[in-house]
Amino acid sequence: DVSLTEVNSFSPSVPISPSSMINQYKFEDGPELRDLFITVDDPESHITAIETFITYRVVTKTTRGEFDSSEYEVRRRYQDFLWLKSKLEEAHPTLIIPPLPEKFIVKGMVERFSDEFIETRRKALHKFLNRIADHPTLTFNEDFKIFLTAQAWELSSHKKQGPGLLSRMGQTVRAVASSVRGAVKNRPEMFTEMNNYMETFSQKINLLDKIAHRIYKEEREYFNEMKEYGPIHTLWSASEEDIADSLKGMAGCIDRCCRATEKRMAGLSEHLLPILHEYVLYSEILMGVLKRRDQIQGELDSKIDVLANKKTEKDLFSEEIGKLEDKVERANNALKADWDRWKQNMQWDMRSTFTNVAENNLHYYEE
């Protein structure tokens, strides 16, 4: 989004070093006025006879009139976040619901109850709730309000009031029937373009995610090797009087490189890897949203086909078709508005993330 001319149009009075160029390439967009602030912190382990799990404290501060209090504090486990996500998808099938971190992780990468894993998950859950809070529609969802305010027993009672088994089976049957019908005949060009965009985006973001993990793995191997070389040079200097100072200097240099590499790895694991993986999950969510929009369209198309072949019951079918046309229109409008908002946020996240990585790399090589 920035041309070469804009990048190079710095003031002549400013020294053009790599770091100063990066520092000037910042974004001016500020956060909108907010009336809902959520913090996820204080993870706590719970061990029972059946299971071991972690709960997180969710603190909400708000000035909204529909809340009975200005501050709430509740504890939630991962399953509660999953419930909230499923309720949002059920209520808003063609809105883009933010992703949650996966329940299971690759064995051997990180222990499930390690401090590192718990902190990574806490940050992801914090971001999940704040993305919902910032969304113009999802933020007013009743289940979201209950999630933020209800005590554990109240939330448990509310969960039991969900749709029954037959209702869920009906939804599943309709979804399967819609997917079996094949391509949607009357899909607007805009949504075909969205599908094509997401297919390309999904391929590229998955590739970026793999490359970033490979870079991090290579950095860690390099760091582990350097950690061994420093002490080796120090020991060597004790038996080589003539070059002792040079060997100690090498040991000190390696130690400084070690610290710089460790800082660089922390930057990758905190800023690059989580953002890329979040958008890998977003790509799956977007494909699901587009598929649900197509299912609504497919339902309308099938009714129109039936009406064309039926001589009787035209009034009844016409009424059903009118309702489905309204449903498709609402789905289209919801997705169009959310699509523009999601793309803007995604471009912001990618620009700031890669700018941050570039800045960290420059500091690393300067060190």
mmCIF file of C-alpha atoms in Angstrom:
data_model
loop_
_atom_site.group_PDB
_atom_site.id
_atom_site.type_symbol
_atom_site.label_atom_id
_atom_site.label_comp_id
_atom_site.label_asym_id
_atom_site.label_seq_id
_atom_site.Cartn_x
_atom_site.Cartn_y
_atom_site.Cartn_z
ATOM 1 C CA ASP A 1 0.000 0.000 0.000
ATOM 2 C CA VAL A 2 3.005 2.312 0.106
ATOM 3 C CA SER A 3 4.778 3.292 -3.101
ATOM 4 C CA LEU A 4 8.562 3.545 -3.435
ATOM 5 C CA THR A 5 8.211 7.310 -3.761
ATOM 6 C CA GLU A 6 6.446 7.519 -0.402
ATOM 7 C CA VAL A 7 9.008 5.274 1.276
ATOM 8 C CA ASN A 8 11.922 7.389 0.029
ATOM 9 C CA SER A 9 10.363 10.784 0.686
ATOM 10 C CA PHE A 10 11.922 11.310 4.116
ATOM 11 C CA SER A 11 12.996 14.781 5.205
ATOM 12 C CA PRO A 12 16.617 15.595 4.175
ATOM 13 C CA SER A 13 17.319 16.736 7.733
ATOM 14 C CA VAL A 14 16.723 13.211 9.071
ATOM 15 C CA PRO A 15 19.711 10.802 8.955
ATOM 16 C CA ILE A 16 18.779 7.896 6.660
ATOM 17 C CA SER A 17 19.964 4.851 8.610
ATOM 18 C CA PRO A 18 18.066 1.549 8.346
ATOM 19 C CA SER A 19 16.621 1.925 11.844
ATOM 20 C CA SER A 20 15.528 5.523 11.342
ATOM 21 C CA MET A 21 13.783 4.571 8.087
ATOM 22 C CA ILE A 22 11.876 1.792 9.832
ATOM 23 C CA ASN A 23 10.991 4.051 12.764
ATOM 24 C CA GLN A 24 9.446 6.589 10.376
ATOM 25 C CA TYR A 25 7.396 3.906 8.603
ATOM 26 C CA LYS A 26 4.642 3.798 11.221
ATOM 27 C CA PHE A 27 0.894 3.803 10.863
ATOM 28 C CA GLU A 28 -1.306 6.628 12.051
ATOM 29 C CA ASP A 29 -4.588 4.771 12.488
ATOM 30 C CA GLY A 30 -5.668 5.021 16.132
ATOM 31 C CA PRO A 31 -8.106 2.799 18.039
ATOM 32 C CA GLU A 32 -11.739 3.824 17.913
ATOM 33 C CA LEU A 33 -13.496 5.057 21.046
ATOM 34 C CA ARG A 34 -14.281 1.983 23.133
ATOM 35 C CA ASP A 35 -16.724 1.318 25.946
ATOM 36 C CA LEU A 36 -15.793 -2.307 26.692
ATOM 37 C CA PHE A 37 -12.383 -3.369 28.035
ATOM 38 C CA ILE A 38 -11.553 -7.038 28.641
ATOM 39 C CA THR A 39 -8.464 -8.618 30.185
ATOM 40 C CA VAL A 40 -7.643 -12.336 30.329
ATOM 41 C CA ASP A 41 -4.987 -13.139 32.958
ATOM 42 C CA ASP A 42 -4.102 -15.142 36.093
ATOM 43 C CA PRO A 43 -4.140 -18.753 34.750
ATOM 44 C CA GLU A 44 -4.852 -21.302 37.485
ATOM 45 C CA SER A 45 -4.495 -25.113 37.414
ATOM 46 C CA HIS A 46 -7.330 -27.338 38.673
ATOM 47 C CA ILE A 47 -6.793 -31.035 39.375
ATOM 48 C CA THR A 48 -9.793 -33.322 39.880
ATOM 49 C CA ALA A 49 -10.220 -37.101 39.969
ATOM 50 C CA ILE A 50 -11.378 -36.987 36.331
ATOM 51 C CA GLU A 51 -9.280 -34.291 34.673
ATOM 52 C CA THR A 52 -6.697 -31.542 34.951
ATOM 53 C CA PHE A 53 -7.531 -28.178 33.397
ATOM 54 C CA ILE A 54 -6.631 -24.481 33.464
ATOM 55 C CA THR A 55 -8.990 -21.584 34.156
ATOM 56 C CA TYR A 56 -8.305 -17.941 33.316
ATOM 57 C CA ARG A 57 -9.581 -14.821 35.006
ATOM 58 C CA VAL A 58 -11.689 -12.625 32.696
ATOM 59 C CA VAL A 59 -12.018 -9.027 33.910
ATOM 60 C CA THR A 60 -14.493 -6.737 32.107
ATOM 61 C CA LYS A 61 -14.816 -2.978 32.543
ATOM 62 C CA THR A 62 -17.586 -1.140 30.711
ATOM 63 C CA THR A 63 -19.673 2.024 30.562
ATOM 64 C CA ARG A 64 -22.533 0.428 28.609
ATOM 65 C CA GLY A 65 -26.046 0.903 29.933
ATOM 66 C CA GLU A 66 -27.162 -2.694 29.279
ATOM 67 C CA PHE A 67 -24.649 -3.993 31.867
ATOM 68 C CA ASP A 68 -25.828 -3.945 35.504
ATOM 69 C CA SER A 69 -22.349 -3.131 36.801
ATOM 70 C CA SER A 70 -19.282 -1.318 35.482
ATOM 71 C CA GLU A 71 -16.874 -4.154 36.339
ATOM 72 C CA TYR A 72 -17.047 -7.961 36.337
ATOM 73 C CA GLU A 73 -14.594 -10.684 37.253
ATOM 74 C CA VAL A 74 -15.221 -14.342 36.311
ATOM 75 C CA ARG A 75 -13.119 -17.455 35.736
ATOM 76 C CA ARG A 76 -13.412 -19.378 32.473
ATOM 77 C CA ARG A 77 -11.835 -22.542 31.079
ATOM 78 C CA TYR A 78 -11.066 -23.281 27.441
ATOM 79 C CA GLN A 79 -14.348 -25.192 26.957
ATOM 80 C CA ASP A 80 -16.280 -22.017 27.869
ATOM 81 C CA PHE A 81 -14.481 -20.089 25.112
ATOM 82 C CA LEU A 82 -15.362 -22.896 22.669
ATOM 83 C CA TRP A 83 -19.018 -22.652 23.717
ATOM 84 C CA LEU A 84 -19.008 -18.887 23.100
ATOM 85 C CA LYS A 85 -17.479 -19.302 19.643
ATOM 86 C CA SER A 86 -20.079 -21.933 18.661
ATOM 87 C CA LYS A 87 -22.950 -19.694 19.894
ATOM 88 C CA LEU A 88 -21.622 -16.746 17.868
ATOM 89 C CA GLU A 89 -21.351 -18.931 14.734
ATOM 90 C CA GLU A 90 -24.886 -20.217 15.310
ATOM 91 C CA ALA A 91 -26.322 -16.701 15.746
ATOM 92 C CA HIS A 92 -24.264 -15.080 12.961
ATOM 93 C CA PRO A 93 -23.448 -17.756 10.328
ATOM 94 C CA THR A 94 -22.133 -15.267 7.749
ATOM 95 C CA LEU A 95 -20.083 -13.056 10.066
ATOM 96 C CA ILE A 96 -16.346 -13.680 10.511
ATOM 97 C CA ILE A 97 -15.929 -15.020 14.053
ATOM 98 C CA PRO A 98 -12.340 -14.620 15.373
ATOM 99 C CA PRO A 99 -10.359 -17.869 15.733
ATOM 100 C CA LEU A 100 -9.531 -19.610 18.988
ATOM 101 C CA PRO A 101 -6.189 -21.356 19.590
ATOM 102 C CA GLU A 102 -6.531 -25.076 18.860
ATOM 103 C CA LYS A 103 -7.328 -27.385 21.746
ATOM 104 C CA PHE A 104 -4.543 -29.814 20.902
ATOM 105 C CA ILE A 105 -0.973 -28.975 19.960
ATOM 106 C CA VAL A 106 1.663 -30.941 18.074
ATOM 107 C CA LYS A 107 3.258 -33.445 20.439
ATOM 108 C CA GLY A 108 6.904 -32.700 21.118
ATOM 109 C CA MET A 109 6.650 -28.958 20.344
ATOM 110 C CA VAL A 110 5.408 -27.658 23.716
ATOM 111 C CA GLU A 111 4.076 -29.389 26.839
ATOM 112 C CA ARG A 112 0.358 -28.796 27.354
ATOM 113 C CA PHE A 113 0.715 -27.505 30.929
ATOM 114 C CA SER A 114 4.054 -25.747 30.558
ATOM 115 C CA ASP A 115 4.280 -22.061 31.463
ATOM 116 C CA GLU A 116 5.134 -21.225 27.843
ATOM 117 C CA PHE A 117 2.040 -22.989 26.470
ATOM 118 C CA ILE A 118 -0.303 -21.505 29.096
ATOM 119 C CA GLU A 119 0.989 -17.977 28.444
ATOM 120 C CA THR A 120 0.674 -18.394 24.654
ATOM 121 C CA ARG A 121 -2.902 -19.601 25.088
ATOM 122 C CA ARG A 122 -3.730 -16.775 27.525
ATOM 123 C CA LYS A 123 -2.613 -14.180 24.977
ATOM 124 C CA ALA A 124 -4.678 -15.864 22.245
ATOM 125 C CA LEU A 125 -7.802 -15.987 24.441
ATOM 126 C CA HIS A 126 -7.287 -12.327 25.396
ATOM 127 C CA LYS A 127 -7.084 -11.381 21.714
ATOM 128 C CA PHE A 128 -10.153 -13.524 20.885
ATOM 129 C CA LEU A 129 -12.381 -11.691 23.387
ATOM 130 C CA ASN A 130 -11.085 -8.253 22.455
ATOM 131 C CA ARG A 131 -11.642 -8.889 18.743
ATOM 132 C CA ILE A 132 -15.267 -9.748 19.574
ATOM 133 C CA ALA A 133 -15.544 -6.640 21.783
ATOM 134 C CA ASP A 134 -14.290 -4.475 18.885
ATOM 135 C CA HIS A 135 -16.712 -6.006 16.369
ATOM 136 C CA PRO A 136 -19.722 -3.743 15.627
ATOM 137 C CA THR A 137 -22.256 -6.641 15.749
ATOM 138 C CA LEU A 138 -20.719 -9.441 17.827
ATOM 139 C CA THR A 139 -20.000 -7.106 20.744
ATOM 140 C CA PHE A 140 -23.776 -6.809 21.414
ATOM 141 C CA ASN A 141 -24.450 -10.560 21.304
ATOM 142 C CA GLU A 142 -26.374 -11.725 24.399
ATOM 143 C CA ASP A 143 -24.284 -14.907 24.848
ATOM 144 C CA PHE A 144 -21.120 -12.773 24.801
ATOM 145 C CA LYS A 145 -22.553 -10.615 27.595
ATOM 146 C CA ILE A 146 -23.454 -13.729 29.615
ATOM 147 C CA PHE A 147 -19.955 -15.146 29.070
ATOM 148 C CA LEU A 148 -18.418 -11.944 30.492
ATOM 149 C CA THR A 149 -20.773 -11.512 33.455
ATOM 150 C CA ALA A 150 -22.304 -14.824 34.620
ATOM 151 C CA GLN A 151 -20.878 -16.776 37.533
ATOM 152 C CA ALA A 152 -19.791 -20.356 36.800
ATOM 153 C CA TRP A 153 -23.070 -21.977 37.918
ATOM 154 C CA GLU A 154 -25.126 -19.404 35.967
ATOM 155 C CA LEU A 155 -23.115 -20.027 32.805
ATOM 156 C CA SER A 156 -23.476 -23.791 33.254
ATOM 157 C CA SER A 157 -27.259 -23.389 33.588
ATOM 158 C CA HIS A 158 -27.405 -21.137 30.504
ATOM 159 C CA LYS A 159 -25.421 -23.640 28.427
ATOM 160 C CA LYS A 160 -28.065 -26.311 29.076
ATOM 161 C CA GLN A 161 -30.692 -24.106 27.399
ATOM 162 C CA GLY A 162 -29.036 -24.536 23.970
ATOM 163 C CA PRO A 163 -30.746 -26.142 20.931
ATOM 164 C CA GLY A 164 -31.882 -29.724 21.371
ATOM 165 C CA LEU A 165 -30.467 -32.759 19.614
ATOM 166 C CA LEU A 166 -33.216 -32.850 16.985
ATOM 167 C CA SER A 167 -32.670 -29.169 16.167
ATOM 168 C CA ARG A 168 -28.924 -29.756 15.761
ATOM 169 C CA MET A 169 -29.570 -32.845 13.632
ATOM 170 C CA GLY A 170 -31.893 -30.796 11.423
ATOM 171 C CA GLN A 171 -29.215 -28.165 10.904
ATOM 172 C CA THR A 172 -26.657 -30.846 10.037
ATOM 173 C CA VAL A 173 -28.982 -32.564 7.557
ATOM 174 C CA ARG A 174 -29.713 -29.224 5.836
ATOM 175 C CA ALA A 175 -26.020 -28.408 5.670
ATOM 176 C CA VAL A 176 -25.163 -31.812 4.142
ATOM 177 C CA ALA A 177 -28.069 -31.568 1.682
ATOM 178 C CA SER A 178 -26.907 -28.116 0.609
ATOM 179 C CA SER A 179 -23.284 -29.207 0.155
ATOM 180 C CA VAL A 180 -24.312 -32.240 -1.920
ATOM 181 C CA ARG A 181 -26.173 -30.034 -4.396
ATOM 182 C CA GLY A 182 -22.885 -28.857 -5.904
ATOM 183 C CA ALA A 183 -21.941 -25.413 -7.152
ATOM 184 C CA VAL A 184 -24.335 -22.538 -6.549
ATOM 185 C CA LYS A 185 -25.926 -21.451 -9.813
ATOM 186 C CA ASN A 186 -26.703 -17.836 -9.053
ATOM 187 C CA ARG A 187 -23.773 -16.861 -6.853
ATOM 188 C CA PRO A 188 -22.996 -13.130 -7.299
ATOM 189 C CA GLU A 189 -19.618 -12.373 -8.880
ATOM 190 C CA MET A 190 -18.439 -10.634 -5.692
ATOM 191 C CA PHE A 191 -18.603 -13.876 -3.709
ATOM 192 C CA THR A 192 -16.862 -15.854 -6.456
ATOM 193 C CA GLU A 193 -14.044 -13.294 -6.230
ATOM 194 C CA MET A 194 -14.003 -13.717 -2.438
ATOM 195 C CA ASN A 195 -13.685 -17.494 -2.858
ATOM 196 C CA ASN A 196 -10.801 -17.103 -5.303
ATOM 197 C CA TYR A 197 -9.106 -14.553 -3.032
ATOM 198 C CA MET A 198 -9.367 -16.867 -0.004
ATOM 199 C CA GLU A 199 -8.009 -19.877 -1.886
ATOM 200 C CA THR A 200 -4.908 -17.885 -2.850
ATOM 201 C CA PHE A 201 -4.658 -16.264 0.598
ATOM 202 C CA SER A 202 -4.895 -19.671 2.290
ATOM 203 C CA GLN A 203 -2.052 -21.105 0.184
ATOM 204 C CA LYS A 204 0.204 -18.090 0.813
ATOM 205 C CA ILE A 205 -0.457 -17.717 4.531
ATOM 206 C CA ASN A 206 0.119 -21.457 5.104
ATOM 207 C CA LEU A 207 3.412 -21.197 3.209
ATOM 208 C CA LEU A 208 4.465 -18.134 5.242
ATOM 209 C CA ASP A 209 3.568 -19.996 8.436
ATOM 210 C CA LYS A 210 5.769 -22.975 7.448
ATOM 211 C CA ILE A 211 8.689 -20.718 6.444
ATOM 212 C CA ALA A 212 8.463 -18.755 9.701
ATOM 213 C CA HIS A 213 8.544 -21.974 11.754
ATOM 214 C CA ARG A 214 11.515 -23.220 9.739
ATOM 215 C CA ILE A 215 13.392 -19.938 10.340
ATOM 216 C CA TYR A 216 12.645 -20.141 14.061
ATOM 217 C CA LYS A 217 13.844 -23.785 14.198
ATOM 218 C CA GLU A 218 17.098 -22.915 12.406
ATOM 219 C CA GLU A 219 17.639 -19.918 14.711
ATOM 220 C CA ARG A 220 17.183 -22.164 17.755
ATOM 221 C CA GLU A 221 19.705 -24.719 16.415
ATOM 222 C CA TYR A 222 22.184 -21.891 15.710
ATOM 223 C CA PHE A 223 21.619 -20.472 19.212
ATOM 224 C CA ASN A 224 22.193 -23.886 20.871
ATOM 225 C CA GLU A 225 25.477 -24.340 18.971
ATOM 226 C CA MET A 226 26.719 -20.845 19.917
ATOM 227 C CA LYS A 227 25.963 -21.524 23.596
ATOM 228 C CA GLU A 228 28.527 -24.346 23.471
ATOM 229 C CA TYR A 229 31.226 -22.390 21.605
ATOM 230 C CA GLY A 230 31.562 -19.535 24.144
ATOM 231 C CA PRO A 231 32.673 -21.679 27.112
ATOM 232 C CA ILE A 232 34.951 -23.731 24.794
ATOM 233 C CA HIS A 233 36.938 -20.577 23.866
ATOM 234 C CA THR A 234 37.155 -19.556 27.532
ATOM 235 C CA LEU A 235 38.572 -22.974 28.506
ATOM 236 C CA TRP A 236 40.930 -22.919 25.517
ATOM 237 C CA SER A 237 42.333 -19.533 26.589
ATOM 238 C CA ALA A 238 43.554 -21.090 29.872
ATOM 239 C CA SER A 239 45.964 -23.379 27.993
ATOM 240 C CA GLU A 240 47.149 -20.902 25.292
ATOM 241 C CA GLU A 241 48.909 -17.983 26.969
ATOM 242 C CA ASP A 242 50.034 -16.349 23.720
ATOM 243 C CA ILE A 243 46.532 -16.017 22.307
ATOM 244 C CA ALA A 244 44.564 -15.988 25.580
ATOM 245 C CA ASP A 245 43.308 -12.418 25.099
ATOM 246 C CA SER A 246 42.108 -13.144 21.560
ATOM 247 C CA LEU A 247 40.316 -16.305 22.668
ATOM 248 C CA LYS A 248 38.619 -14.479 25.568
ATOM 249 C CA GLY A 249 37.594 -11.753 23.124
ATOM 250 C CA MET A 250 36.069 -14.410 20.865
ATOM 251 C CA ALA A 251 34.215 -15.920 23.861
ATOM 252 C CA GLY A 252 32.799 -12.485 24.753
ATOM 253 C CA CYS A 253 31.775 -11.846 21.143
ATOM 254 C CA ILE A 254 30.000 -15.212 20.930
ATOM 255 C CA ASP A 255 28.210 -14.480 24.199
ATOM 256 C CA ARG A 256 26.941 -11.130 22.842
ATOM 257 C CA CYS A 257 25.789 -12.859 19.619
ATOM 258 C CA CYS A 258 23.993 -15.435 21.768
ATOM 259 C CA ARG A 259 22.074 -12.751 23.651
ATOM 260 C CA ALA A 260 21.162 -10.942 20.407
ATOM 261 C CA THR A 261 19.965 -14.206 18.812
ATOM 262 C CA GLU A 262 17.876 -15.056 21.869
ATOM 263 C CA LYS A 263 16.222 -11.626 21.690
ATOM 264 C CA ARG A 264 15.540 -12.131 17.971
ATOM 265 C CA MET A 265 13.962 -15.557 18.633
ATOM 266 C CA ALA A 266 11.737 -14.017 21.318
ATOM 267 C CA GLY A 267 10.580 -11.421 18.769
ATOM 268 C CA LEU A 268 9.711 -14.146 16.263
ATOM 269 C CA SER A 269 7.827 -16.288 18.792
ATOM 270 C CA GLU A 270 5.919 -13.359 20.306
ATOM 271 C CA HIS A 271 5.109 -11.237 17.265
ATOM 272 C CA LEU A 272 5.457 -13.159 13.986
ATOM 273 C CA LEU A 273 4.477 -16.794 14.622
ATOM 274 C CA PRO A 274 1.193 -16.094 16.517
ATOM 275 C CA ILE A 275 -0.055 -13.573 13.908
ATOM 276 C CA LEU A 276 0.687 -15.859 10.961
ATOM 277 C CA HIS A 277 -0.965 -18.820 12.655
ATOM 278 C CA GLU A 278 -3.995 -16.725 13.611
ATOM 279 C CA TYR A 279 -4.517 -15.914 9.933
ATOM 280 C CA VAL A 280 -4.045 -19.585 8.973
ATOM 281 C CA LEU A 281 -7.044 -20.214 11.260
ATOM 282 C CA TYR A 282 -8.848 -17.164 9.833
ATOM 283 C CA SER A 283 -8.457 -18.586 6.305
ATOM 284 C CA GLU A 284 -10.278 -21.766 7.416
ATOM 285 C CA ILE A 285 -12.995 -19.677 9.100
ATOM 286 C CA LEU A 286 -13.497 -17.526 5.985
ATOM 287 C CA MET A 287 -13.838 -20.590 3.755
ATOM 288 C CA GLY A 288 -16.491 -21.907 6.174
ATOM 289 C CA VAL A 289 -18.370 -18.569 6.164
ATOM 290 C CA LEU A 290 -18.398 -18.480 2.341
ATOM 291 C CA LYS A 291 -19.655 -22.067 2.279
ATOM 292 C CA ARG A 292 -22.501 -21.199 4.673
ATOM 293 C CA ARG A 293 -23.459 -18.238 2.489
ATOM 294 C CA ASP A 294 -23.544 -20.597 -0.508
ATOM 295 C CA GLN A 295 -25.758 -23.016 1.435
ATOM 296 C CA ILE A 296 -28.329 -20.262 2.051
ATOM 297 C CA GLN A 297 -28.148 -19.332 -1.640
ATOM 298 C CA GLY A 298 -28.472 -23.008 -2.608
ATOM 299 C CA GLU A 299 -31.597 -23.363 -0.471
ATOM 300 C CA LEU A 300 -33.167 -20.420 -2.312
ATOM 301 C CA ASP A 301 -32.140 -21.809 -5.735
ATOM 302 C CA SER A 302 -33.673 -25.214 -4.976
ATOM 303 C CA LYS A 303 -37.002 -23.638 -3.923
ATOM 304 C CA ILE A 304 -37.094 -21.603 -7.134
ATOM 305 C CA ASP A 305 -36.462 -24.798 -9.141
ATOM 306 C CA VAL A 306 -39.279 -26.600 -7.311
ATOM 307 C CA LEU A 307 -41.656 -23.674 -7.921
ATOM 308 C CA ALA A 308 -40.865 -23.713 -11.640
ATOM 309 C CA ASN A 309 -41.875 -27.394 -11.820
ATOM 310 C CA LYS A 310 -44.986 -27.184 -9.644
ATOM 311 C CA LYS A 311 -48.377 -26.206 -10.943
ATOM 312 C CA THR A 312 -50.045 -26.044 -7.506
ATOM 313 C CA GLU A 313 -49.181 -24.501 -4.125
ATOM 314 C CA LYS A 314 -47.634 -21.501 -5.906
ATOM 315 C CA ASP A 315 -48.725 -19.046 -3.204
ATOM 316 C CA LEU A 316 -47.133 -21.131 -0.444
ATOM 317 C CA PHE A 317 -43.858 -21.469 -2.352
ATOM 318 C CA SER A 318 -43.834 -17.778 -3.259
ATOM 319 C CA GLU A 319 -44.033 -16.887 0.435
ATOM 320 C CA GLU A 320 -41.170 -19.284 1.281
ATOM 321 C CA ILE A 321 -39.083 -17.885 -1.577
ATOM 322 C CA GLY A 322 -39.690 -14.332 -0.337
ATOM 323 C CA LYS A 323 -38.393 -15.296 3.127
ATOM 324 C CA LEU A 324 -35.354 -17.039 1.636
ATOM 325 C CA GLU A 325 -34.590 -14.043 -0.582
ATOM 326 C CA ASP A 326 -34.596 -11.852 2.540
ATOM 327 C CA LYS A 327 -32.331 -14.362 4.288
ATOM 328 C CA VAL A 328 -29.873 -14.387 1.371
ATOM 329 C CA GLU A 329 -29.914 -10.578 1.238
ATOM 330 C CA ARG A 330 -29.158 -10.336 4.969
ATOM 331 C CA ALA A 331 -26.386 -12.938 4.664
ATOM 332 C CA ASN A 332 -24.844 -11.116 1.694
ATOM 333 C CA ASN A 333 -24.927 -7.732 3.412
ATOM 334 C CA ALA A 334 -23.484 -9.110 6.662
ATOM 335 C CA LEU A 335 -20.634 -10.855 4.859
ATOM 336 C CA LYS A 336 -19.860 -7.885 2.582
ATOM 337 C CA ALA A 337 -19.543 -5.501 5.537
ATOM 338 C CA ASP A 338 -17.486 -7.983 7.577
ATOM 339 C CA TRP A 339 -15.278 -8.840 4.585
ATOM 340 C CA ASP A 340 -14.134 -5.226 4.120
ATOM 341 C CA ARG A 341 -13.527 -4.874 7.845
ATOM 342 C CA TRP A 342 -11.582 -8.169 8.025
ATOM 343 C CA LYS A 343 -9.377 -7.271 5.032
ATOM 344 C CA GLN A 344 -8.554 -3.888 6.538
ATOM 345 C CA ASN A 345 -7.621 -5.482 9.887
ATOM 346 C CA MET A 346 -5.625 -8.234 8.160
ATOM 347 C CA GLN A 347 -3.620 -5.721 6.091
ATOM 348 C CA TRP A 348 -2.949 -3.657 9.219
ATOM 349 C CA ASP A 349 -1.794 -6.753 11.153
ATOM 350 C CA MET A 350 0.457 -7.944 8.312
ATOM 351 C CA ARG A 351 2.030 -4.512 7.735
ATOM 352 C CA SER A 352 2.735 -3.905 11.426
ATOM 353 C CA THR A 353 3.939 -7.498 11.993
ATOM 354 C CA PHE A 354 6.433 -7.533 9.127
ATOM 355 C CA THR A 355 7.582 -3.992 9.924
ATOM 356 C CA ASN A 356 8.229 -5.163 13.488
ATOM 357 C CA VAL A 357 10.184 -8.192 12.202
ATOM 358 C CA ALA A 358 12.254 -5.954 9.901
ATOM 359 C CA GLU A 359 13.002 -3.573 12.770
ATOM 360 C CA ASN A 360 14.056 -6.458 15.056
ATOM 361 C CA ASN A 361 16.287 -7.888 12.329
ATOM 362 C CA LEU A 362 18.013 -4.537 11.853
ATOM 363 C CA HIS A 363 18.680 -4.216 15.585
ATOM 364 C CA TYR A 364 19.962 -7.797 15.619
ATOM 365 C CA TYR A 365 22.502 -7.229 12.846
ATOM 366 C CA GLU A 366 23.562 -3.878 14.328
ATOM 367 C CA GLU A 367 24.261 -5.643 17.628
#
